[in-house]
CSV table of C-alpha atoms and ligand atoms in Angstrom, one decimal:
chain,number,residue,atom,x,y,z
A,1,UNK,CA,60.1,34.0,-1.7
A,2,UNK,CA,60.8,30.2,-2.2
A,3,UNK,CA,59.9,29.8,2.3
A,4,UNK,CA,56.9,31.5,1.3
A,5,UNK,CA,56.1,29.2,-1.9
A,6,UNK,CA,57.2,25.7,0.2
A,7,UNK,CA,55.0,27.1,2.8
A,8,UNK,CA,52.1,27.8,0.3
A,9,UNK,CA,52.8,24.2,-1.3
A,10,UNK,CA,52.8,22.6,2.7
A,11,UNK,CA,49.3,24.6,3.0
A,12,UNK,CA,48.1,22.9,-0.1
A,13,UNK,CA,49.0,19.4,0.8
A,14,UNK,CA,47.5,19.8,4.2
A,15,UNK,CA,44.2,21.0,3.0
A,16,UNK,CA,44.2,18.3,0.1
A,17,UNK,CA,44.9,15.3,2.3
A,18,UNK,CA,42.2,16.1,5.0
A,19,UNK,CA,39.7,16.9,2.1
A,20,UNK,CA,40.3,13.6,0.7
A,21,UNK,CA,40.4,12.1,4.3
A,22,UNK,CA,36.9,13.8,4.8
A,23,UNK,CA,35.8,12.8,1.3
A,24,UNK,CA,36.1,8.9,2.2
A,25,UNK,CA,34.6,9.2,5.6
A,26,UNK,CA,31.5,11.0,4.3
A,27,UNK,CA,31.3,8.7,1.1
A,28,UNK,CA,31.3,5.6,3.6
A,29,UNK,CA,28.8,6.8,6.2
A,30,UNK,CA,26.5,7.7,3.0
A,31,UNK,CA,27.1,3.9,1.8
A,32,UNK,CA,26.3,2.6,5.9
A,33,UNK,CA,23.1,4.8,6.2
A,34,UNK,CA,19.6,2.9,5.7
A,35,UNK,CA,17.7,2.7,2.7
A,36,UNK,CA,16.2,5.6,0.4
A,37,UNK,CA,12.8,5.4,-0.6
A,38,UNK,CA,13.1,7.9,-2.8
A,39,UNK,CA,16.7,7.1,-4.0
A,40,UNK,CA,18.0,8.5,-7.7
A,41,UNK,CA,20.4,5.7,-8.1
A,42,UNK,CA,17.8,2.3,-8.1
A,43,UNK,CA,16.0,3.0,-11.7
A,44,UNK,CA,12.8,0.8,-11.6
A,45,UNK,CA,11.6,2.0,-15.2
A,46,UNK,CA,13.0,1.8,-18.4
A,47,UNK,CA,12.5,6.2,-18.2
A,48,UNK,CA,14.7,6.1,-15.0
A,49,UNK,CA,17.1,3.6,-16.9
A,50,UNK,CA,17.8,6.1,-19.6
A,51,UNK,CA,18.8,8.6,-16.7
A,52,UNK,CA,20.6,6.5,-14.9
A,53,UNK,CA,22.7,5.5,-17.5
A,54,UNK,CA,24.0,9.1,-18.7
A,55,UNK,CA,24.6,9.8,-15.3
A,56,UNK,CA,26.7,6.6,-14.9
A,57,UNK,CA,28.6,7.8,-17.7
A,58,UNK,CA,29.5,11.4,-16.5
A,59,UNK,CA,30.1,9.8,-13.0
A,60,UNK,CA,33.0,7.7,-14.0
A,61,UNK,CA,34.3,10.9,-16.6
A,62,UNK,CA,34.4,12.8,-13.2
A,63,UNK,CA,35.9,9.8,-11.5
A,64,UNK,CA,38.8,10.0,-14.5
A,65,UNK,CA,39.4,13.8,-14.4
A,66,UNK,CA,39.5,13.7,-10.2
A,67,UNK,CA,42.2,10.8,-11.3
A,68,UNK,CA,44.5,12.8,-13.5
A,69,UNK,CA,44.0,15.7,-11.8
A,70,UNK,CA,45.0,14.5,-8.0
A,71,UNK,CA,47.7,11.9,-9.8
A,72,UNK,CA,49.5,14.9,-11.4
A,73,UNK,CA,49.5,17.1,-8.3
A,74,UNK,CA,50.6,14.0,-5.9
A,75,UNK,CA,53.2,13.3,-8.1
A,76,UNK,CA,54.4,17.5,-8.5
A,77,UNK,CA,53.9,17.7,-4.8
A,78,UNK,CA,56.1,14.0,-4.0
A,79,UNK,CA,59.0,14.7,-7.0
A,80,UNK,CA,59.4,18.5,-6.2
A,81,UNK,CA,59.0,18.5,-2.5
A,82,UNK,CA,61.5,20.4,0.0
A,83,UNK,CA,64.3,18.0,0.7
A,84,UNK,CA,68.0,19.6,2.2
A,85,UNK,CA,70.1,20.8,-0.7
A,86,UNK,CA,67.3,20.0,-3.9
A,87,UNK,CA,67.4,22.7,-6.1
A,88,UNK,CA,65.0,24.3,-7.5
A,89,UNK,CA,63.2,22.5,-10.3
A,90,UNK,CA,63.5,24.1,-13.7
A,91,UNK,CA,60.8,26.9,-14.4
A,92,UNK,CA,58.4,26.9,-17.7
A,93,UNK,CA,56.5,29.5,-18.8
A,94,UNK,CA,53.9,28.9,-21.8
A,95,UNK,CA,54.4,25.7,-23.3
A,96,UNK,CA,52.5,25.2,-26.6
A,97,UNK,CA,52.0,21.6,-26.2
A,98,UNK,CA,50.8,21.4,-22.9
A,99,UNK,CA,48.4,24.6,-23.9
A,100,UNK,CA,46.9,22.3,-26.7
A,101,UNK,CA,47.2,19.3,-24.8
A,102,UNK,CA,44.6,21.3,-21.4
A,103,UNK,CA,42.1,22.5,-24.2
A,104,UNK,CA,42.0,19.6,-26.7
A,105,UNK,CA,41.3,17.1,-23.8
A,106,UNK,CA,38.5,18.5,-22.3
A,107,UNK,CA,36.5,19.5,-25.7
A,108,UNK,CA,36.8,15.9,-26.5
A,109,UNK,CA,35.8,14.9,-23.0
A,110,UNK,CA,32.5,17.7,-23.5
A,111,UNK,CA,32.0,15.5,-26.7
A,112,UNK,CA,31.9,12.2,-25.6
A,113,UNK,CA,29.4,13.3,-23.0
A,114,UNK,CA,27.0,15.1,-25.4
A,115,UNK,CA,26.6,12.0,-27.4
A,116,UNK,CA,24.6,10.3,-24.8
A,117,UNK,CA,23.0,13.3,-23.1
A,118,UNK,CA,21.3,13.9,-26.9
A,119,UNK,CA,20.7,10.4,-26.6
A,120,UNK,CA,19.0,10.0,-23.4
A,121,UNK,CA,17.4,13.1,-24.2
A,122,UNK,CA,15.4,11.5,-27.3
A,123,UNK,CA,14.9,8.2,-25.4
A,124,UNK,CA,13.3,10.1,-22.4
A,125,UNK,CA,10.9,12.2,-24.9
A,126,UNK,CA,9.5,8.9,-27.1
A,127,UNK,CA,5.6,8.7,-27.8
A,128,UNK,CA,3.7,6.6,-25.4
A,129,UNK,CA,3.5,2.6,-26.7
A,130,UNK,CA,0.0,2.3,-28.3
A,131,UNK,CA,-0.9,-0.5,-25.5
A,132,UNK,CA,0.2,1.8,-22.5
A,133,UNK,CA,-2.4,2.5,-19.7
A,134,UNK,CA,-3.8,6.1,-20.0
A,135,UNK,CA,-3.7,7.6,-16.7
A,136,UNK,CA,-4.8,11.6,-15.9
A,137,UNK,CA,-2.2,13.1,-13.1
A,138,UNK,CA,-4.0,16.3,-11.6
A,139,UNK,CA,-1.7,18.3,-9.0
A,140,UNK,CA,-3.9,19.9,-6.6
A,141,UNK,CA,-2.8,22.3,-3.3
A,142,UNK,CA,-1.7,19.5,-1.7
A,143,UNK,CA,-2.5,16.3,-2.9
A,144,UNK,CA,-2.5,14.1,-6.3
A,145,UNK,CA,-5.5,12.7,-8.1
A,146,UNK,CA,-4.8,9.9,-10.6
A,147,UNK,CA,-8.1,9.0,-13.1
A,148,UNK,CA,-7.7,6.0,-15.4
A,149,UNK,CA,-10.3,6.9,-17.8
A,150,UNK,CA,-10.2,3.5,-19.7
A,151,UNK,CA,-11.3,1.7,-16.2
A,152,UNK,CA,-13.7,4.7,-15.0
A,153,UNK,CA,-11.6,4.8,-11.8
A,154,UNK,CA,-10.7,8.0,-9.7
A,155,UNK,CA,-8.1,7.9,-6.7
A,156,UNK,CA,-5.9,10.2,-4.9
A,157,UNK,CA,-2.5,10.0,-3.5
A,158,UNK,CA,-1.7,6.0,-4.3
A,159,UNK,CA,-0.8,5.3,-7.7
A,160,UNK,CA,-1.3,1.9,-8.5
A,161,UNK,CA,0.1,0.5,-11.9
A,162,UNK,CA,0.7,-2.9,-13.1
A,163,UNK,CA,4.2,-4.0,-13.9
A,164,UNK,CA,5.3,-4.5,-17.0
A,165,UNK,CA,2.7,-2.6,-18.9
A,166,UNK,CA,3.6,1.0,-20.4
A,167,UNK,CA,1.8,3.7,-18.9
A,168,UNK,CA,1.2,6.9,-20.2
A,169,UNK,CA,0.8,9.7,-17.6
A,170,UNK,CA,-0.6,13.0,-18.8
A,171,UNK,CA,0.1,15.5,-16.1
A,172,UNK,CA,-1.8,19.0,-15.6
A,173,UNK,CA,-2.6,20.8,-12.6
A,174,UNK,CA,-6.2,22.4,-11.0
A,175,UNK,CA,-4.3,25.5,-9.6
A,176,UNK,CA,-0.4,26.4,-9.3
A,177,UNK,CA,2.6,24.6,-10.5
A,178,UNK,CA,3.6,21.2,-9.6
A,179,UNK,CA,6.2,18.9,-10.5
A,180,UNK,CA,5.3,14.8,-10.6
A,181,UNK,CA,8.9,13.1,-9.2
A,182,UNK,CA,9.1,9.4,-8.1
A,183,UNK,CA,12.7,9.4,-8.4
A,184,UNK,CA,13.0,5.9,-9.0
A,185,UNK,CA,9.9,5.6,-11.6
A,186,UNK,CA,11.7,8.8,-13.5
A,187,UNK,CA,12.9,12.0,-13.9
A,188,UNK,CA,10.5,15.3,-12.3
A,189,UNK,CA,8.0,17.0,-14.7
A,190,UNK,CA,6.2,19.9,-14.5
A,191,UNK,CA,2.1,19.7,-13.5
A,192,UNK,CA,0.8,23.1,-15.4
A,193,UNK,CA,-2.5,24.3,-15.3
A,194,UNK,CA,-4.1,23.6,-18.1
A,195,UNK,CA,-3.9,26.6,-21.0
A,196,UNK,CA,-7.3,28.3,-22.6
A,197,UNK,CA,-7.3,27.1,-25.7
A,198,UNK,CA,-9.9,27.6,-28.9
A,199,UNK,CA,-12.7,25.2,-29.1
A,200,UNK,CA,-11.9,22.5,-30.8
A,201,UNK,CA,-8.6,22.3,-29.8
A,202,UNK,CA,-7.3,20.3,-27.1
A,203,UNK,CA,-4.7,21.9,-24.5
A,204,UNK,CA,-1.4,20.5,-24.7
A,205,UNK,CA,0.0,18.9,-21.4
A,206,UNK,CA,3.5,17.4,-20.3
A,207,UNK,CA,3.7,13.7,-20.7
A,208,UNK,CA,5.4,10.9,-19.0
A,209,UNK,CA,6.0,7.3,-20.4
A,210,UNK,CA,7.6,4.5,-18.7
A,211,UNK,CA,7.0,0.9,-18.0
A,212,UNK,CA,7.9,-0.2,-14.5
A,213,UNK,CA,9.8,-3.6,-14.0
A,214,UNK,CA,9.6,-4.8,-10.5
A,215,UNK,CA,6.4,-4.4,-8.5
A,216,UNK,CA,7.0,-2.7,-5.1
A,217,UNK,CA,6.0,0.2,-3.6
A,218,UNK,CA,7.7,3.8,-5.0
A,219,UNK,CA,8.1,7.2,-2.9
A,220,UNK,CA,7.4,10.4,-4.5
A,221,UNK,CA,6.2,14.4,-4.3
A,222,UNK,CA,5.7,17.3,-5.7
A,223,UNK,CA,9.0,18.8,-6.5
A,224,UNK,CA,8.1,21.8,-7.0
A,225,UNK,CA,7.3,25.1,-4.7
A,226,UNK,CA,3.6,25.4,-4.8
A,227,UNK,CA,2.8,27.0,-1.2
A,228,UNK,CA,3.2,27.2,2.4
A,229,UNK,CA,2.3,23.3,1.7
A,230,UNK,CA,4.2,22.2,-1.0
A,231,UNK,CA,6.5,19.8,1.3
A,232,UNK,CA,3.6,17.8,2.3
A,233,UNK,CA,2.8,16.9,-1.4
A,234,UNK,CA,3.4,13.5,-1.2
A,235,UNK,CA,2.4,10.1,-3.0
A,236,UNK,CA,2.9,6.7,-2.8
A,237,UNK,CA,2.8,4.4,-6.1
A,238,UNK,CA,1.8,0.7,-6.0
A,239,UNK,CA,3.3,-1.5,-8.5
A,240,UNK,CA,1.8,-5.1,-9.0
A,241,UNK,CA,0.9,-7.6,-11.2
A,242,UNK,CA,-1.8,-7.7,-14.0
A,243,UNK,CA,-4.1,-9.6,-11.5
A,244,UNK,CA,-3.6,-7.5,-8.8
A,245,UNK,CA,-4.0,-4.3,-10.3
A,246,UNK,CA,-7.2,-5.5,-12.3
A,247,UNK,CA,-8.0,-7.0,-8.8
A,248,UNK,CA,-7.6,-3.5,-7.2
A,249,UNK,CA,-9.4,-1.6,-10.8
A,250,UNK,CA,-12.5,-3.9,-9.6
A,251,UNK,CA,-12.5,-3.3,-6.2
A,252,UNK,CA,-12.1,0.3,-6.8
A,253,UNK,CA,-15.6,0.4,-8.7
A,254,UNK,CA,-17.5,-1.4,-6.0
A,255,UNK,CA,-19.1,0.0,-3.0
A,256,UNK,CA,-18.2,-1.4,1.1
A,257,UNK,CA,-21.0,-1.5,3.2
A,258,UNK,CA,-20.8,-1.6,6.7
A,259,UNK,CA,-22.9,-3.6,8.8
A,260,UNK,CA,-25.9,-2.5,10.0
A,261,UNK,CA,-25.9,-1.2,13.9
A,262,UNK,CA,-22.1,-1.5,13.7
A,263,UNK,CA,-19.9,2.2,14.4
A,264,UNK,CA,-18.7,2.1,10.8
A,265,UNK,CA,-22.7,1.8,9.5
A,266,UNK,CA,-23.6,5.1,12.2
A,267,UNK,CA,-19.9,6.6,10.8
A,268,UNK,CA,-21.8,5.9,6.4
A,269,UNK,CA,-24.9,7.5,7.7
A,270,UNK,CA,-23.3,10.4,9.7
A,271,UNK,CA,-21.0,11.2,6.4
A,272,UNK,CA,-24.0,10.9,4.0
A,273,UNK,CA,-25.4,13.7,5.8
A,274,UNK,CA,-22.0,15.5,6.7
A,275,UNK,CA,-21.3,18.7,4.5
A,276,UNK,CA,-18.1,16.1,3.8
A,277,UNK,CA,-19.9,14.9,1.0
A,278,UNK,CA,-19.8,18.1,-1.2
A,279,UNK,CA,-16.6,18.0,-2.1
A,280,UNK,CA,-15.4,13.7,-1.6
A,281,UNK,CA,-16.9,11.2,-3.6
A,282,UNK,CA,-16.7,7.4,-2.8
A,283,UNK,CA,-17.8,5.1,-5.3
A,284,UNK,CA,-21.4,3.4,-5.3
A,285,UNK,CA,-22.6,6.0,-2.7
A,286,UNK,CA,-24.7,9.3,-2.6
A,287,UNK,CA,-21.4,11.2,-2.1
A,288,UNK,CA,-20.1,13.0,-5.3
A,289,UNK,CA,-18.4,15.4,-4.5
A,290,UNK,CA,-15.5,16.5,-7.1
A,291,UNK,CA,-13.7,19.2,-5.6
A,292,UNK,CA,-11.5,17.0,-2.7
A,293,UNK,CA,-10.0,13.4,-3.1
A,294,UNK,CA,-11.9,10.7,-4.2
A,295,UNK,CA,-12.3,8.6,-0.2
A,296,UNK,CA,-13.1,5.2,-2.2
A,297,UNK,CA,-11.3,2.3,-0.3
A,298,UNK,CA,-9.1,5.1,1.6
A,299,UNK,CA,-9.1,2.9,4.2
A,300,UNK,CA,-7.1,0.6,2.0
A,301,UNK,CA,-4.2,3.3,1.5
A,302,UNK,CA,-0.8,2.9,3.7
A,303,UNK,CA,-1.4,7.1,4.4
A,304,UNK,CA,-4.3,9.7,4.7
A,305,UNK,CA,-3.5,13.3,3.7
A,306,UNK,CA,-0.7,13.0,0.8
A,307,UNK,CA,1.4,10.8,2.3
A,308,UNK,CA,1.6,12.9,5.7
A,309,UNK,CA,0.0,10.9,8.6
A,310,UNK,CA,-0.1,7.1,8.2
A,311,UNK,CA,-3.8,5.5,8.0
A,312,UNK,CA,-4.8,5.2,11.7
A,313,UNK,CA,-8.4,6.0,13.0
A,314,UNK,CA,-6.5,8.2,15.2
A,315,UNK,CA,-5.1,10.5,12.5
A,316,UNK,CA,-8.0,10.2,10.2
A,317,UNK,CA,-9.8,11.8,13.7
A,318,UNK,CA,-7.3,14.4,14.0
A,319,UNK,CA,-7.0,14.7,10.2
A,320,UNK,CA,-10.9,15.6,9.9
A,321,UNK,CA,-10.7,17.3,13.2
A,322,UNK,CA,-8.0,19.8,12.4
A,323,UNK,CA,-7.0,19.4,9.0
A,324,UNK,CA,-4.8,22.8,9.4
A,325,UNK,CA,-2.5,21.4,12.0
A,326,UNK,CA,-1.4,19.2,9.7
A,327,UNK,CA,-1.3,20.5,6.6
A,328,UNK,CA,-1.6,24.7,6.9
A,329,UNK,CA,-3.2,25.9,4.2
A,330,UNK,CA,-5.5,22.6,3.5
A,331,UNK,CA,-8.8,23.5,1.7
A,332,UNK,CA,-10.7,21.1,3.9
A,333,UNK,CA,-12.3,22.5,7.0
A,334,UNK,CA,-12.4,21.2,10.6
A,335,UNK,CA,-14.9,20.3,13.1
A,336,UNK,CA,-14.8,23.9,14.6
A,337,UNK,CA,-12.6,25.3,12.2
A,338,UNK,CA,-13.5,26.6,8.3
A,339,UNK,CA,-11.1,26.4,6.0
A,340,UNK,CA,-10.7,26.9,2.3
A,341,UNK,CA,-13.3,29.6,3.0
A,342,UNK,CA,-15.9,26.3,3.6
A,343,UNK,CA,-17.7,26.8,7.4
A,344,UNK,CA,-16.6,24.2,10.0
A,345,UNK,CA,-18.2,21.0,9.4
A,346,UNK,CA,-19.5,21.4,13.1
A,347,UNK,CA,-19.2,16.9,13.5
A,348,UNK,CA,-19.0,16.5,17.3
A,349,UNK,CA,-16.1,14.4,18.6
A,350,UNK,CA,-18.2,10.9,18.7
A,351,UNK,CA,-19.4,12.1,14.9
A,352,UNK,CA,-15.7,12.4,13.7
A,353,UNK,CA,-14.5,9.2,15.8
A,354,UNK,CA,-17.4,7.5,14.1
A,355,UNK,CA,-16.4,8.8,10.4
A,356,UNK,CA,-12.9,7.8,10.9
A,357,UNK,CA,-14.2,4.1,11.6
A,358,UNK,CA,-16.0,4.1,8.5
A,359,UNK,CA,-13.3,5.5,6.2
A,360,UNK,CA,-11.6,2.7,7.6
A,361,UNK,CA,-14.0,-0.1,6.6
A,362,UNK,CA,-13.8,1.0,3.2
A,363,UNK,CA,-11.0,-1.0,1.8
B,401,CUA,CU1,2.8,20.8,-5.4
B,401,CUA,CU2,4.9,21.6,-4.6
């Protein structure tokens, strides 16, 4: 009986060291590995701040309890080891203090973490500040539209926002449900579609408020499963300063036009006439269309189809070519290819090179 508990006890120490051994190593290759765009541990908001800071907490409460924990057992393992002639240690059963001692600890520990989980939960649900930037979040299958509606400005997939100035995000979807997550901008929230309501009445939708602090460029997606797409929901968010962004509101209400005789001026008329233009809109221009992302100064964004391809004229050719061998499932149909139940758009190879040079201009 005692070979078999020494044994049992040599087991444990075994396993316990090479955990801890494998703990380290894969704690340090974690802090050598590159950086994480999309990182929950670099807060850029006051909203990711709050977040940040309960998990902070219950990080270093875990860190304690690992501490106790492992210091007791080393110690038990280290005092009552096998060693030639040690007897055996004395044995306790029940021991009221030590009962009261394991129950009362932890309900206090459950305590002291609720306080500031109730905490950052209130701070995470306050009102929007009255000066904060209205911006309308639409999740579509696959892709993001952002409208300001004080600056009559549309875009898709790049959120731009100036730093320093609350914004108030209010998020509803066109089909299925999404979930908005920049993980360093704040915590996910769900993208419903919007609820029938009675006249009169205005649906309610999930909010978001934060005010960003450094400008820089943030990572996000959808977070979560909407379709056989879902993981190529993505967005990019672009945070500058009051100039800039008033800079880039402006720009974003003016039309680019191409020189005349140049590719890009045969790429505006070809997409004028292109069935493209029932469903994209670009600003100043003839094309309207409400049902896709807004194309005004695409060729200014860092990627074309939610953050999947970067912006080349290559991929914006194979992107309009063959939208489905990018993203299956994408509304938008190709050259030769429907999709979305729309016909093929039927551009010849020249007419989508030439498109794909205009896009391009437009930044
Ligand atoms: Cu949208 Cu997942």
């Amino acid at each position: 009986m005692q070979e078999t508990i020494h044994r049992l006890v040599r087991t444990c120490r075994d396993v316990i060291c090479r955990g801890l051994a494998g703990s380290v190593l894969a704690l340090g290759l974690a802090a050598c590995g590159g950086d994480y765009p999309q990182s929950t541990i670099g807060p850029a908001t006051d909203l990711a701040g709050h977040i940040h800071d309960l998990y902070v907490q219950v990080f270093w409460w875990t860190m304690f309890i690992l501490a106790v924990v492992s210091g007791v057992l080393t110690y038990v393992l280290v005092r009552y080891r096998e060693r030639p002639g040690a007897e055996t240690p004395r044995q306790t059963r029940g021991h009221l203090g030590l009962e009261i001692a394991w129950t009362v600890a932890p309900a206090v520990i459950v305590v002291l973490i609720t306080i500031p989980t109730i905490r950052a939960v209130f701070r995470t649900q306050q009102p929007p500040a009255s000066d904060a930037l209205a911006i309308e979040v639409i999740g579509h299958q696959w892709w993001w539209e952002f409208r300001y509606p004080e600056l009559g400005v549309v875009t898709a997939n790049e959120l731009h926002l100036p730093v320093g100035r609350p914004v108030d995000l209010s998020l509803r979807s066109a089909d299925v449900i999404h979930s908005f997550w920049v993980p360093r901008l704040g915590g996910k929230r769900d993208v419903n579609p919007s609820p029938r309501v009675p006249e009169g009445r205005t649906p309610k939708v999930n909010r978001l408020t934060f005010t960003v602090s450094e400008p820089g460029v943030y990572h996000g997606q959808c977070a979560e499963f909407c379709g056989a797409s879902h993981a190529l929901m993505r967005m990019q968010v672009v945070v500058e300063s009051a100039e800039a962004f008033a800079s880039w509101a402006e720009a974003m209400k003016t039309r680019v036009t191409p020189t005349a005789g140049t590719p890009e001026d045969r790429g505006r008329e070809i997409f004028a006439r292109s069935p493209c233009v029932a469903c994209h809109a670009i600003a100043g221009t003839t094309a309207q269309g409400a049902v896709g992302p807004s194309l005004t100064r695409v060729g200014a964004r860092s990627a074309i189809a939610a953050g999947v391809l970067e912006n080349t004229t290559e991929n914006l050719v194979r992107w309009i070519t063959d939208p489905a061998s990018v993203k299956p499932g994408a509304l938008m149909p190709g050259t030769a290819v429907g999709g979305g139940g729309f016909p093929p758009t039927g551009l010849s190879p020249e007419d989508a090179g030439a498109v794909a040079a205009y896009l391009r201009s437009l930044r």
